[in-house]
Amino acid sequence: MREAPTATFRPVFVPWIAVVQQLPFQLFFTLWAGAFFGGMFQTFLRPMLGAMSLTVSPAVFVGVLVFIGFPIVVAGTRAMNYRNTQYRLFSDRLEVEEGFMTLHEKRIMFRDVREVSIRRGVLQRTAGLGSVYLATQATGTGQAWSPFRLLGTGSTFGSGAMIMDIPDAGEAYERIRDLVDGTRHD
């Protein structure tokens, strides 16, 4: 018989946070795609179309398309990932299950955890959320340096994990910290 978890956490998807967090990427890709693909059109396709006139610049058309489409893709990706993400807390470990295209499962034994920290960013605080980070010795630079974190594509990396965007993060942090401290005394 499989052991029942002492607690289960699920991330909360907040659409406006997903859109605001990815705004710098959205602006960059809007300008880049408009210039690159608009320039490609000007260079390669316009001569083939001949005298046909366009009412809008190809760069502006592509830029607007990306500006509207990018947040839809990002929010959809994050929503689908969050829907399938579950963090199960046991007395000796954390089990993470996440993903929608590639499913990922991970187990972190509390005896291997070197640091437990909590993060409540400005946007998270406005929605009543926070994240709890578990680092092991081999974690490395961690989640903060991953550009894909903003896409909501994963909370596990290296050998650590982040329990992302959960309500009552302070309570979860205290509970996990107590469990980690308890395994060090056994």
Short mmCIF file of C-alpha atoms in Angstrom, two decimals:
data_model
loop_
_atom_site.label_atom_id
_atom_site.label_comp_id
_atom_site.label_asym_id
_atom_site.label_seq_id
_atom_site.Cartn_x
_atom_site.Cartn_y
_atom_site.Cartn_z
CA MET A 1 0.00 0.00 0.00
CA ARG A 2 1.32 3.42 -0.97
CA GLU A 3 1.97 5.98 1.79
CA ALA A 4 -0.40 8.95 1.86
CA PRO A 5 1.18 12.43 1.70
CA THR A 6 0.91 14.66 4.76
CA ALA A 7 0.12 17.61 2.49
CA THR A 8 -0.42 18.31 -1.19
CA PHE A 9 0.21 21.68 -2.83
CA ARG A 10 -0.90 22.87 -6.24
CA PRO A 11 0.24 26.10 -7.91
CA VAL A 12 -2.40 28.74 -8.58
CA PHE A 13 -2.50 30.15 -12.10
CA VAL A 14 -3.23 33.88 -12.18
CA PRO A 15 -3.53 35.04 -15.82
CA TRP A 16 -2.61 38.70 -15.27
CA ILE A 17 0.56 37.70 -13.39
CA ALA A 18 1.58 35.42 -16.28
CA VAL A 19 1.11 38.29 -18.74
CA VAL A 20 2.90 40.92 -16.63
CA GLN A 21 5.88 38.65 -15.87
CA GLN A 22 6.55 37.94 -19.51
CA LEU A 23 6.17 41.57 -20.67
CA PRO A 24 9.93 42.22 -21.16
CA PHE A 25 10.19 39.09 -23.32
CA GLN A 26 7.05 40.10 -25.19
CA LEU A 27 8.46 43.52 -26.04
CA PHE A 28 11.82 42.08 -27.08
CA PHE A 29 10.28 39.40 -29.32
CA THR A 30 7.82 41.90 -30.81
CA LEU A 31 10.65 44.17 -31.92
CA TRP A 32 12.94 41.32 -32.95
CA ALA A 33 10.30 39.40 -34.93
CA GLY A 34 8.98 42.55 -36.59
CA ALA A 35 12.45 43.63 -37.70
CA PHE A 36 13.68 40.15 -38.66
CA PHE A 37 10.63 38.74 -40.43
CA GLY A 38 9.55 42.12 -41.79
CA GLY A 39 13.05 42.52 -43.23
CA MET A 40 12.95 39.00 -44.65
CA PHE A 41 9.67 39.82 -46.35
CA GLN A 42 11.07 43.07 -47.77
CA THR A 43 14.18 41.30 -49.05
CA PHE A 44 12.78 38.07 -50.45
CA LEU A 45 9.01 38.21 -50.96
CA ARG A 46 8.32 41.78 -52.04
CA PRO A 47 10.33 41.40 -55.30
CA MET A 48 8.26 38.29 -56.10
CA LEU A 49 5.00 40.14 -55.51
CA GLY A 50 6.04 42.90 -57.85
CA ALA A 51 3.96 46.05 -57.89
CA MET A 52 1.35 44.77 -55.43
CA SER A 53 1.04 47.40 -52.73
CA LEU A 54 0.62 46.64 -49.04
CA THR A 55 -1.42 48.85 -46.72
CA VAL A 56 0.74 48.03 -43.70
CA SER A 57 4.46 47.50 -43.28
CA PRO A 58 5.42 43.81 -42.97
CA ALA A 59 7.46 44.69 -39.87
CA VAL A 60 4.42 46.27 -38.20
CA PHE A 61 2.16 43.36 -39.21
CA VAL A 62 4.54 40.74 -37.78
CA GLY A 63 5.19 42.88 -34.68
CA VAL A 64 1.48 43.22 -33.92
CA LEU A 65 0.94 39.50 -34.50
CA VAL A 66 3.74 38.63 -32.04
CA PHE A 67 2.65 41.28 -29.53
CA ILE A 68 -0.83 39.71 -29.39
CA GLY A 69 0.17 36.06 -29.82
CA PHE A 70 3.12 35.83 -27.43
CA PRO A 71 1.15 36.42 -24.19
CA ILE A 72 -1.53 33.98 -25.32
CA VAL A 73 1.08 31.27 -25.85
CA VAL A 74 2.86 32.03 -22.58
CA ALA A 75 -0.32 32.12 -20.49
CA GLY A 76 -1.63 28.95 -22.15
CA THR A 77 1.65 27.12 -21.57
CA ARG A 78 1.77 28.12 -17.92
CA ALA A 79 -1.90 27.28 -17.34
CA MET A 80 -1.51 23.79 -18.81
CA ASN A 81 1.67 23.16 -16.82
CA TYR A 82 0.10 24.37 -13.57
CA ARG A 83 -2.97 22.22 -14.16
CA ASN A 84 -0.76 19.11 -14.11
CA THR A 85 1.58 20.17 -11.31
CA GLN A 86 1.36 18.67 -7.87
CA TYR A 87 3.75 18.83 -4.93
CA ARG A 88 3.29 16.01 -2.41
CA LEU A 89 4.85 16.38 1.03
CA PHE A 90 5.78 13.29 3.04
CA SER A 91 7.56 13.05 6.38
CA ASP A 92 10.92 12.34 4.69
CA ARG A 93 10.62 13.74 1.15
CA LEU A 94 8.97 16.00 -1.39
CA GLU A 95 7.61 14.50 -4.60
CA VAL A 96 7.02 16.78 -7.58
CA GLU A 97 4.89 15.88 -10.59
CA GLU A 98 4.57 18.45 -13.37
CA GLY A 99 4.35 19.14 -17.08
CA PHE A 100 1.88 18.88 -19.89
CA MET A 101 3.90 17.92 -22.96
CA THR A 102 6.81 16.36 -21.12
CA LEU A 103 5.81 14.96 -17.76
CA HIS A 104 8.45 15.22 -15.08
CA GLU A 105 8.57 13.52 -11.70
CA LYS A 106 11.12 14.20 -9.01
CA ARG A 107 11.76 13.12 -5.45
CA ILE A 108 13.84 15.17 -3.04
CA MET A 109 14.78 13.51 0.22
CA PHE A 110 14.76 15.99 3.10
CA ARG A 111 18.07 14.61 4.42
CA ASP A 112 19.67 15.96 1.20
CA VAL A 113 18.18 19.47 1.45
CA ARG A 114 20.77 22.09 2.41
CA GLU A 115 18.54 25.16 2.31
CA VAL A 116 14.85 25.98 2.44
CA SER A 117 13.84 29.52 1.51
CA ILE A 118 10.66 31.38 0.69
CA ARG A 119 10.09 33.92 -2.05
CA ARG A 120 7.13 36.27 -2.24
CA GLY A 121 7.57 38.65 -5.15
CA VAL A 122 5.50 41.79 -5.54
CA LEU A 123 3.10 40.17 -8.02
CA GLN A 124 2.82 37.03 -5.90
CA ARG A 125 2.00 39.07 -2.78
CA THR A 126 -0.81 40.92 -4.55
CA ALA A 127 -2.39 37.53 -5.35
CA GLY A 128 -1.66 36.03 -1.90
CA LEU A 129 0.88 33.55 -3.26
CA GLY A 130 4.50 32.61 -2.66
CA SER A 131 7.11 30.01 -3.57
CA VAL A 132 9.20 27.72 -1.38
CA TYR A 133 12.64 26.76 -2.70
CA LEU A 134 14.50 23.61 -1.67
CA ALA A 135 18.20 23.53 -2.53
CA THR A 136 20.49 20.54 -2.32
CA GLN A 137 24.26 20.56 -2.49
CA ALA A 138 24.34 20.17 -6.29
CA THR A 139 21.59 22.69 -7.11
CA GLY A 140 23.83 25.33 -8.69
CA THR A 141 22.58 28.79 -9.68
CA GLY A 142 18.99 27.67 -9.63
CA GLN A 143 15.71 28.77 -11.04
CA ALA A 144 16.25 32.52 -10.91
CA TRP A 145 18.55 32.38 -13.94
CA SER A 146 16.26 30.29 -16.13
CA PRO A 147 14.46 32.33 -18.82
CA PHE A 148 11.94 29.50 -19.16
CA ARG A 149 10.75 30.02 -15.56
CA LEU A 150 8.61 32.90 -16.80
CA LEU A 151 6.90 30.54 -19.20
CA GLY A 152 5.89 28.34 -16.26
CA THR A 153 7.47 25.29 -17.80
CA GLY A 154 9.00 23.76 -14.72
CA SER A 155 9.84 24.04 -11.08
CA THR A 156 12.56 21.41 -10.92
CA PHE A 157 16.11 22.00 -12.03
CA GLY A 158 19.50 20.60 -11.13
CA SER A 159 18.83 18.76 -7.93
CA GLY A 160 16.59 21.37 -6.30
CA ALA A 161 12.94 22.27 -6.64
CA MET A 162 10.64 25.22 -6.18
CA ILE A 163 7.10 24.82 -4.94
CA MET A 164 5.78 27.65 -7.09
CA ASP A 165 2.87 30.05 -6.67
CA ILE A 166 1.05 28.42 -3.76
CA PRO A 167 -1.33 30.05 -1.30
CA ASP A 168 -0.18 30.01 2.35
CA ALA A 169 3.46 29.77 1.29
CA GLY A 170 4.61 30.89 4.75
CA GLU A 171 2.82 27.98 6.37
CA ALA A 172 4.25 25.54 3.79
CA TYR A 173 7.73 27.00 4.34
CA GLU A 174 7.54 26.49 8.13
CA ARG A 175 6.22 22.95 7.72
CA ILE A 176 8.93 21.95 5.23
CA ARG A 177 11.67 23.63 7.25
CA ASP A 178 10.57 21.67 10.34
CA LEU A 179 10.59 18.41 8.38
CA VAL A 180 14.06 19.14 6.95
CA ASP A 181 15.38 20.06 10.41
CA GLY A 182 13.78 16.91 11.86
CA THR A 183 15.60 14.64 9.39
CA ARG A 184 18.95 16.14 10.40
CA HIS A 185 18.44 15.11 14.02
CA ASP A 186 17.50 11.51 13.27
#
